[in-house]
Amino acid sequence: MRVVIVGGGLSALRSAENLRKRGFEGEIVVVADEEHLPYNRPPLSKEFLWGDATQDELSFGVPAEDPGIEWKVGHSVIFSNLEEKTLTLRNGETLTYDGLVAATGVSSRRLSIPGPQEGRIVLRSLNDAISLKEKLKPGARLVCLGAGFIGCEVARTAQRVGCDVDIVAIDPVPMVVPLGKDVGAEVQRRHEAAGVRFHMGQSIAEMLGHDRIEAVKLDDGTELPADFVLETVGSVPNTEWLAGNALDLKNGVLTDAYLRCGGRSGVVAVGDVARFANPMFAADPLRIEHWQTAIDTTVFATATLMSDLGLTDEEPKPVSIMPWFWSDQGNVRMTSYGMLGLADSTEVVEGEITGECAVSYLRDGEQVGILLIGTEIKQRGARFKRQLAKTRRGLTAV
Ligand SMILES: Cc1cc2nc3c(=O)[nH]c(=O)nc-3n(C[C@H](O)[C@H](O)[C@H](O)COP(=O)(O)OP(=O)(O)OC[C@H]3O[C@@H](n4cnc5c(N)ncnc54)[C@H](O)[C@@H]3O)c2cc1C
């Protein structure tokens, strides 16, 4: 019996490990389009960039002693036929499977902007980070297009190594969707105090320069000098290879409550690419791009797969998770539990918004998340998480 896992990141690795833990004795083939074995992405915008983590330290290490797992790195799946249970690789090879795990994550969204293109970069992969790291030299002028988590993390890292940094974003404040206006404005204030310049409510209308970018022109005509432009304007789920199988691929692959793609037996999705309903938050199906969710989803999905393949009598459980993430942006360190983006209001429940604090996120007066800003309050994260879990269980009977 063979399970094929498509994707070579955290969720692919944990899927393989979880299948073995659950007693799957068959063949596992992991098809991964990057040439690296699974590695840790979060340090790419932080420790790796400023030099505290080496490339070797990013590697998760694969269960090399398991000869039943084949790592086909440097190969992409370009087409799938879920009726016939076949996958086509870019090199023309065809793979058959009994069980399939979609673990293909996301790619960086690109905008179409006129002018020279040399000097435009994104940050998603280790190779992207290696090339960005080479550019982060004291005095280099970086413009970040987009003020989300990755943009703000890189901005502060770049500043730490001596770059001159501007952030340009169409939103009113950084990270407005997950954090809301008040908290976003406070985070902006802290980054500005550290010397990062923000140009909010603006986009880049044109890249200026001859052979390569020398400056950018904003919508309002402002020109900012730039040696390079990092684009962190969101992500696009990697689902092209699943097209043509009557799946809902509008924003990632829609799964049922057991993480089956379109409810199809023996085909599950995990990590950033999966769009699923999380009953603990009574939310419409959403993708959650968090490191921990990449792990948690594999626990549910591999149980589903084992059941679908007839390898266990255990009933699979519907997915229900407490999302959490962290983001280190210079001296602004955030930890969050729950689904902040669902909230319509916020309330500081401990500390002051200008210092170490805990901010509760509410939807119709019910708590859907908690954000901790600061390193000391983070030590008490488990308590805040427990409280939130208790509240949510009481509200949703999960
Ligand atoms: C710079 C950066 C910083 C981050 N920081 C944080 C953080 O501080 N906190 C946090 O909670 N989360 C953070 N994240 C998010 C976290 O890393 C992701 O949620 C996690 O990596 C998702 O794992 P995944 O396995 O679903 O996807 P990925 O890790 O993206 O792996 C998917 C893999 O599949 C490959 N692939 C795609 N299509 C195909 C195909 N057709 N065939 C074969 N292979 C394919 C991709 O190339 C990729 O290697 C960060 C992400 C980035 C990029």
XYZ file of C-alpha atoms and ligand atoms in Angstrom:
451
model
C 0.000 0.000 0.000
C 1.320 3.462 -0.864
C 0.606 6.940 0.473
C 1.938 9.855 -1.554
C 2.486 13.167 0.220
C 2.750 16.142 -2.115
C 4.807 19.014 -0.650
C 8.040 18.956 1.302
C 7.506 21.282 4.248
C 6.568 20.929 7.885
C 3.125 19.427 7.284
C 4.519 16.880 4.795
C 7.138 15.736 7.274
C 4.697 15.514 10.185
C 2.204 13.626 7.994
C 4.832 10.983 7.230
C 5.812 10.726 10.894
C 2.202 10.528 12.076
C 1.346 7.814 9.584
C 4.177 5.703 10.966
C 3.123 6.468 14.562
C -0.370 5.248 13.703
C 1.045 1.979 12.421
C 1.064 2.557 8.662
C 3.596 0.013 7.386
C 3.302 0.662 3.673
C 5.351 2.789 1.318
C 5.384 6.576 1.765
C 6.541 8.759 -1.108
C 7.056 12.489 -0.495
C 7.207 14.616 -3.633
C 8.748 17.998 -2.863
C 9.549 20.646 -5.422
C 12.266 22.435 -3.441
C 15.676 20.791 -3.544
C 15.979 20.905 0.265
C 14.657 18.328 2.707
C 12.060 19.799 5.117
C 13.305 22.845 7.025
C 11.867 25.384 9.401
C 10.433 28.483 7.700
C 9.806 30.974 10.557
C 13.533 31.746 11.099
C 13.801 32.784 7.424
C 12.519 36.258 8.339
C 14.301 36.382 11.701
C 17.231 34.355 13.138
C 18.517 33.099 9.773
C 18.483 36.594 8.270
C 20.330 38.271 11.105
C 22.770 35.385 11.424
C 21.832 33.545 14.641
C 20.717 30.406 12.801
C 22.613 28.576 10.070
C 21.110 26.681 7.161
C 21.950 23.379 8.883
C 20.133 24.474 12.014
C 16.948 25.093 10.015
C 16.753 21.479 8.876
C 14.162 19.354 10.692
C 16.019 16.136 9.952
C 14.041 13.380 8.269
C 13.524 9.834 9.528
C 16.453 8.650 7.380
C 16.516 5.237 9.017
C 13.058 4.533 7.519
C 13.747 2.960 4.111
C 9.995 2.880 3.430
C 9.897 6.655 3.006
C 11.126 7.925 -0.326
C 11.958 11.647 -0.530
C 11.609 12.768 -4.112
C 13.048 16.253 -3.648
C 13.334 18.639 -6.562
C 10.183 17.204 -8.191
C 6.776 18.813 -8.574
C 3.413 17.267 -9.129
C 1.744 19.112 -11.992
C -1.439 17.100 -12.402
C -3.601 14.706 -10.430
C -6.422 12.370 -11.374
C -8.229 11.540 -8.168
C -10.569 9.061 -9.894
C -7.698 6.983 -11.223
C -5.474 7.739 -8.219
C -2.554 8.937 -10.301
C -0.187 11.886 -10.104
C 1.891 13.302 -12.924
C 5.276 14.833 -12.143
C 6.907 17.617 -14.132
C 9.504 15.133 -15.433
C 6.695 13.059 -16.964
C 6.762 10.317 -14.338
C 3.407 8.933 -13.145
C 2.856 7.828 -9.569
C -0.061 5.785 -8.317
C -1.303 5.936 -4.745
C -3.796 4.420 -2.353
C -3.825 7.443 -0.049
C -2.916 11.044 -0.860
C -1.899 13.985 1.337
C -1.987 17.500 -0.121
C 0.691 19.460 1.792
C 1.721 21.984 -0.823
C 1.477 25.204 1.229
C 1.360 28.604 -0.433
C 3.442 30.818 -2.723
C 4.014 34.551 -2.400
C 1.448 36.696 -4.199
C 2.999 38.923 -6.908
C 1.667 42.244 -8.163
C 2.082 43.603 -11.638
C 4.040 46.867 -11.329
C 5.631 48.669 -14.275
C 9.311 49.650 -14.441
C 12.519 47.689 -13.945
C 11.970 44.279 -12.355
C 15.533 43.546 -11.218
C 15.601 44.040 -7.457
C 12.080 42.748 -6.761
C 12.145 39.875 -4.288
C 9.845 37.671 -2.210
C 10.435 35.582 0.897
C 8.950 32.135 1.107
C 11.714 29.591 0.632
C 15.205 28.998 1.942
C 16.602 30.012 -1.439
C 14.652 33.301 -1.202
C 16.130 33.881 2.261
C 19.680 33.114 1.125
C 19.377 35.677 -1.635
C 17.719 38.256 0.668
C 20.419 37.770 3.298
C 23.104 38.640 0.750
C 21.344 41.940 0.108
C 20.877 42.957 3.746
C 24.035 45.022 4.196
C 24.490 48.119 6.345
C 23.278 51.144 4.404
C 21.204 49.112 1.921
C 17.809 50.701 1.193
C 14.918 48.284 1.531
C 11.307 48.999 0.670
C 8.821 46.413 1.950
C 5.606 46.332 -0.034
C 3.008 44.962 2.372
C 2.739 45.390 6.134
C 1.776 41.903 7.235
C 3.670 39.721 9.687
C 6.471 38.753 7.307
C 6.917 42.325 6.003
C 7.168 43.738 9.540
C 9.470 40.955 10.704
C 11.866 41.486 7.801
C 11.698 45.270 8.221
C 12.921 45.028 11.815
C 15.513 42.358 10.956
C 16.839 44.497 8.101
C 17.034 47.478 10.372
C 18.913 45.427 12.929
C 21.615 44.710 10.358
C 21.842 48.406 9.445
C 19.505 48.785 6.452
C 17.352 51.821 5.824
C 13.721 50.619 5.765
C 10.409 51.923 4.399
C 7.146 49.983 4.511
C 4.471 50.739 1.923
C 1.010 49.230 2.291
C -2.510 49.891 1.113
C -3.999 49.162 4.555
C -4.628 51.850 7.190
C -2.296 50.195 9.733
C 0.034 47.181 9.653
C -1.468 43.693 10.132
C -4.934 45.239 10.191
C -6.841 42.063 9.324
C -5.616 39.868 12.153
C -4.804 42.546 14.749
C -7.430 45.224 14.124
C -6.945 48.993 13.859
C -6.053 49.879 17.455
C -3.446 47.199 18.015
C -2.077 47.634 14.478
C -1.651 51.363 15.122
C 0.225 50.663 18.361
C 2.548 48.198 16.645
C 3.195 50.784 13.931
C 4.021 53.369 16.598
C 6.573 51.006 18.127
C 8.227 50.246 14.780
C 8.315 53.945 13.911
C 9.959 54.680 17.258
C 12.651 52.204 16.203
C 13.157 54.092 12.926
C 11.054 52.215 10.360
C 9.139 54.608 8.070
C 5.557 53.701 7.148
C 3.607 54.878 4.083
C 0.137 53.522 4.784
C -2.830 53.805 2.424
C -0.362 53.693 -0.487
C 0.904 51.207 -3.024
C 3.823 51.290 -5.442
C 2.630 52.707 -8.743
C 5.958 52.316 -10.536
C 9.468 51.003 -10.048
C 12.034 53.608 -11.094
C 15.546 53.024 -12.443
C 17.400 51.928 -15.549
C 18.462 48.282 -15.551
C 17.379 47.716 -11.995
C 15.293 49.356 -9.263
C 16.796 52.565 -7.885
C 13.609 54.023 -6.387
C 9.876 53.448 -6.183
C 7.053 55.860 -6.927
C 3.999 55.673 -4.664
C 0.387 56.343 -5.663
C 0.613 59.893 -4.287
C 3.776 60.613 -6.310
C 6.223 60.286 -3.412
C 9.524 58.772 -4.530
C 11.483 56.547 -2.160
C 15.050 55.484 -2.905
C 15.369 51.683 -2.966
C 18.080 49.139 -3.682
C 15.518 46.372 -3.572
C 11.815 45.838 -2.929
C 10.533 42.951 -0.834
C 6.957 42.041 -1.733
C 4.955 40.529 1.101
C 1.432 41.144 -0.138
C -0.158 37.863 0.805
C -0.059 34.348 -0.488
C -1.537 32.115 -3.151
C -2.310 28.500 -2.181
C -0.492 25.896 -4.305
C -3.483 23.991 -5.678
C -2.947 24.060 -9.473
C -2.010 20.382 -9.434
C -5.437 19.514 -7.965
C -7.425 21.288 -10.710
C -9.870 19.234 -12.801
C -11.041 17.040 -9.919
C -14.275 18.875 -9.100
C -12.787 20.283 -5.872
C -13.471 23.734 -4.454
C -10.070 25.430 -4.924
C -11.215 29.041 -4.478
C -8.787 29.718 -1.615
C -6.853 26.577 -0.856
C -8.569 23.218 -1.042
C -11.883 22.996 0.781
C -12.076 19.960 3.014
C -14.817 18.268 4.981
C -14.757 18.099 8.785
C -12.175 15.281 8.620
C -9.805 17.162 6.290
C -10.816 15.070 3.257
C -10.438 17.132 0.085
C -13.991 17.722 -1.116
C -15.109 14.852 1.121
C -13.224 12.350 -1.077
C -12.174 9.194 0.742
C -8.401 8.643 1.000
C -7.417 12.206 -0.006
C -6.635 14.704 2.761
C -5.179 18.213 2.982
C -2.947 19.623 5.732
C -1.170 22.850 6.648
C -1.362 26.204 4.862
C -3.141 24.827 1.784
C -6.139 23.324 3.650
C -9.368 25.340 4.041
C -11.500 23.885 6.777
C -14.172 24.820 9.289
C -12.936 24.961 12.868
C -15.960 24.243 15.070
C -14.194 25.522 18.193
C -14.661 28.995 16.674
C -17.887 28.369 14.751
C -16.176 29.879 11.733
C -16.726 29.456 8.015
C -13.987 27.348 6.418
C -10.686 29.234 6.508
C -7.038 28.572 5.799
C -4.736 29.146 8.754
C -1.125 29.954 7.877
C 0.461 29.128 11.219
C 3.352 26.826 11.994
C 1.402 24.986 14.725
C -1.639 24.462 12.489
C 0.630 22.747 9.962
C 1.347 20.215 12.710
C -2.111 19.960 14.284
C -3.900 19.289 11.004
C -1.662 16.284 10.315
C -2.853 14.630 13.527
C -6.472 14.684 12.321
C -5.715 14.049 8.639
C -3.562 10.970 9.188
C -6.259 9.446 11.437
C -8.758 10.040 8.626
C -6.429 8.456 6.086
C -5.811 5.358 8.212
C -9.562 4.899 8.572
C -10.275 5.488 4.874
C -7.607 2.946 3.926
C -9.230 0.393 6.227
C -6.134 0.178 8.423
C -7.795 0.968 11.728
C -11.154 0.475 13.430
C -10.725 3.821 15.172
C -13.247 6.416 14.038
C -11.553 9.600 12.753
C -12.352 12.772 14.698
C -13.611 16.005 13.150
C -10.872 18.625 13.119
C -11.060 21.133 15.966
C -7.998 23.133 16.913
C -6.851 26.102 18.956
C -4.706 28.048 16.493
C -1.674 29.855 17.882
C 1.165 31.809 16.355
C 4.071 33.952 17.378
C 5.701 36.834 15.556
C 8.991 38.461 16.560
C 9.374 41.934 15.092
C 12.412 43.464 16.748
C 11.358 44.404 20.285
C 7.698 43.770 19.394
C 7.051 40.158 20.308
C 3.580 38.787 19.854
C 1.917 35.499 20.734
C -1.676 34.789 19.874
C -4.207 32.079 20.609
C -7.489 31.659 18.816
C -8.705 33.371 15.658
C -8.148 37.108 16.048
C -9.317 37.859 12.520
C -12.908 36.887 13.417
C -13.202 39.641 16.043
C -15.203 42.861 15.719
C -13.777 44.491 18.861
C -10.790 44.333 21.188
C -10.250 44.985 24.867
C -6.997 45.279 26.800
C -7.446 42.837 29.682
C -4.042 43.071 31.293
C -1.291 45.714 31.245
C -1.228 48.816 29.052
C -1.473 48.850 25.257
C 1.776 50.859 25.159
C 3.684 48.214 27.130
C 3.438 44.512 27.948
C -0.224 43.623 27.565
C -2.907 41.033 26.871
C -5.605 42.012 24.385
C -8.816 40.035 24.190
C -10.471 39.723 20.754
C -14.283 39.556 20.742
C -16.961 38.673 18.200
C -20.449 39.778 19.250
C -19.050 40.055 22.774
C -17.705 36.481 22.823
C -13.990 35.909 23.044
C -12.415 34.449 19.885
C -8.769 35.160 20.623
C -6.132 36.616 22.866
C -2.998 38.487 21.830
C -0.044 38.819 24.163
C 2.464 41.563 23.425
C 5.756 41.279 25.276
C 8.171 38.629 26.445
C 7.195 38.469 30.111
C 3.458 38.135 29.551
C 4.215 35.447 26.971
C 5.538 33.254 29.812
C 1.946 33.095 31.060
C 0.614 32.136 27.638
C -0.549 28.688 28.732
C -2.928 30.239 31.256
C -4.489 32.584 28.669
C -4.760 29.710 26.225
C -6.507 27.479 28.793
C -8.985 30.242 29.628
C -9.793 30.805 25.969
C -10.198 27.066 25.311
C -12.564 26.799 28.270
C -14.621 29.756 27.050
C -14.816 28.401 23.514
C -15.768 24.893 24.644
C -18.525 26.376 26.776
C -19.814 28.371 23.808
C -19.570 25.780 21.063
C -19.826 22.485 22.982
C -16.718 21.145 21.181
C 9.292 33.809 6.182
C 8.233 33.092 6.980
C 8.123 33.322 8.335
C 7.142 32.689 9.100
N 7.053 32.947 10.437
C 6.105 32.338 11.163
C 5.997 32.602 12.562
O 6.765 33.388 13.133
N 5.010 31.967 13.266
C 4.125 31.097 12.663
O 3.234 30.559 13.348
N 4.212 30.827 11.337
C 5.171 31.423 10.583
N 5.264 31.155 9.234
C 4.279 30.230 8.623
C 4.731 28.745 8.704
O 6.062 28.622 8.350
C 3.828 27.939 7.785
O 2.527 27.993 8.334
C 4.265 26.486 7.613
O 5.547 26.424 7.043
C 3.266 25.742 6.737
O 3.729 24.468 6.457
P 3.202 23.673 5.162
O 3.902 22.352 5.207
O 1.739 23.721 5.125
O 3.691 24.524 3.911
P 5.163 24.854 3.449
O 6.106 24.890 4.599
O 5.058 26.068 2.592
O 5.561 23.612 2.524
C 4.934 23.361 1.288
C 5.956 22.765 0.346
O 5.288 22.195 -0.775
C 6.032 22.492 -1.946
N 5.153 22.389 -3.119
C 4.226 23.296 -3.549
N 3.607 22.843 -4.649
C 4.151 21.629 -4.933
C 3.922 20.667 -5.953
N 2.979 20.862 -6.898
N 4.667 19.545 -5.964
C 5.595 19.325 -4.998
N 5.844 20.213 -3.993
C 5.138 21.331 -3.963
C 6.488 23.914 -1.656
O 7.538 24.309 -2.498
C 6.921 23.793 -0.200
O 8.234 23.330 -0.110
C 6.240 31.782 8.448
C 6.347 31.557 7.066
C 7.339 32.197 6.341
C 7.447 31.943 4.851
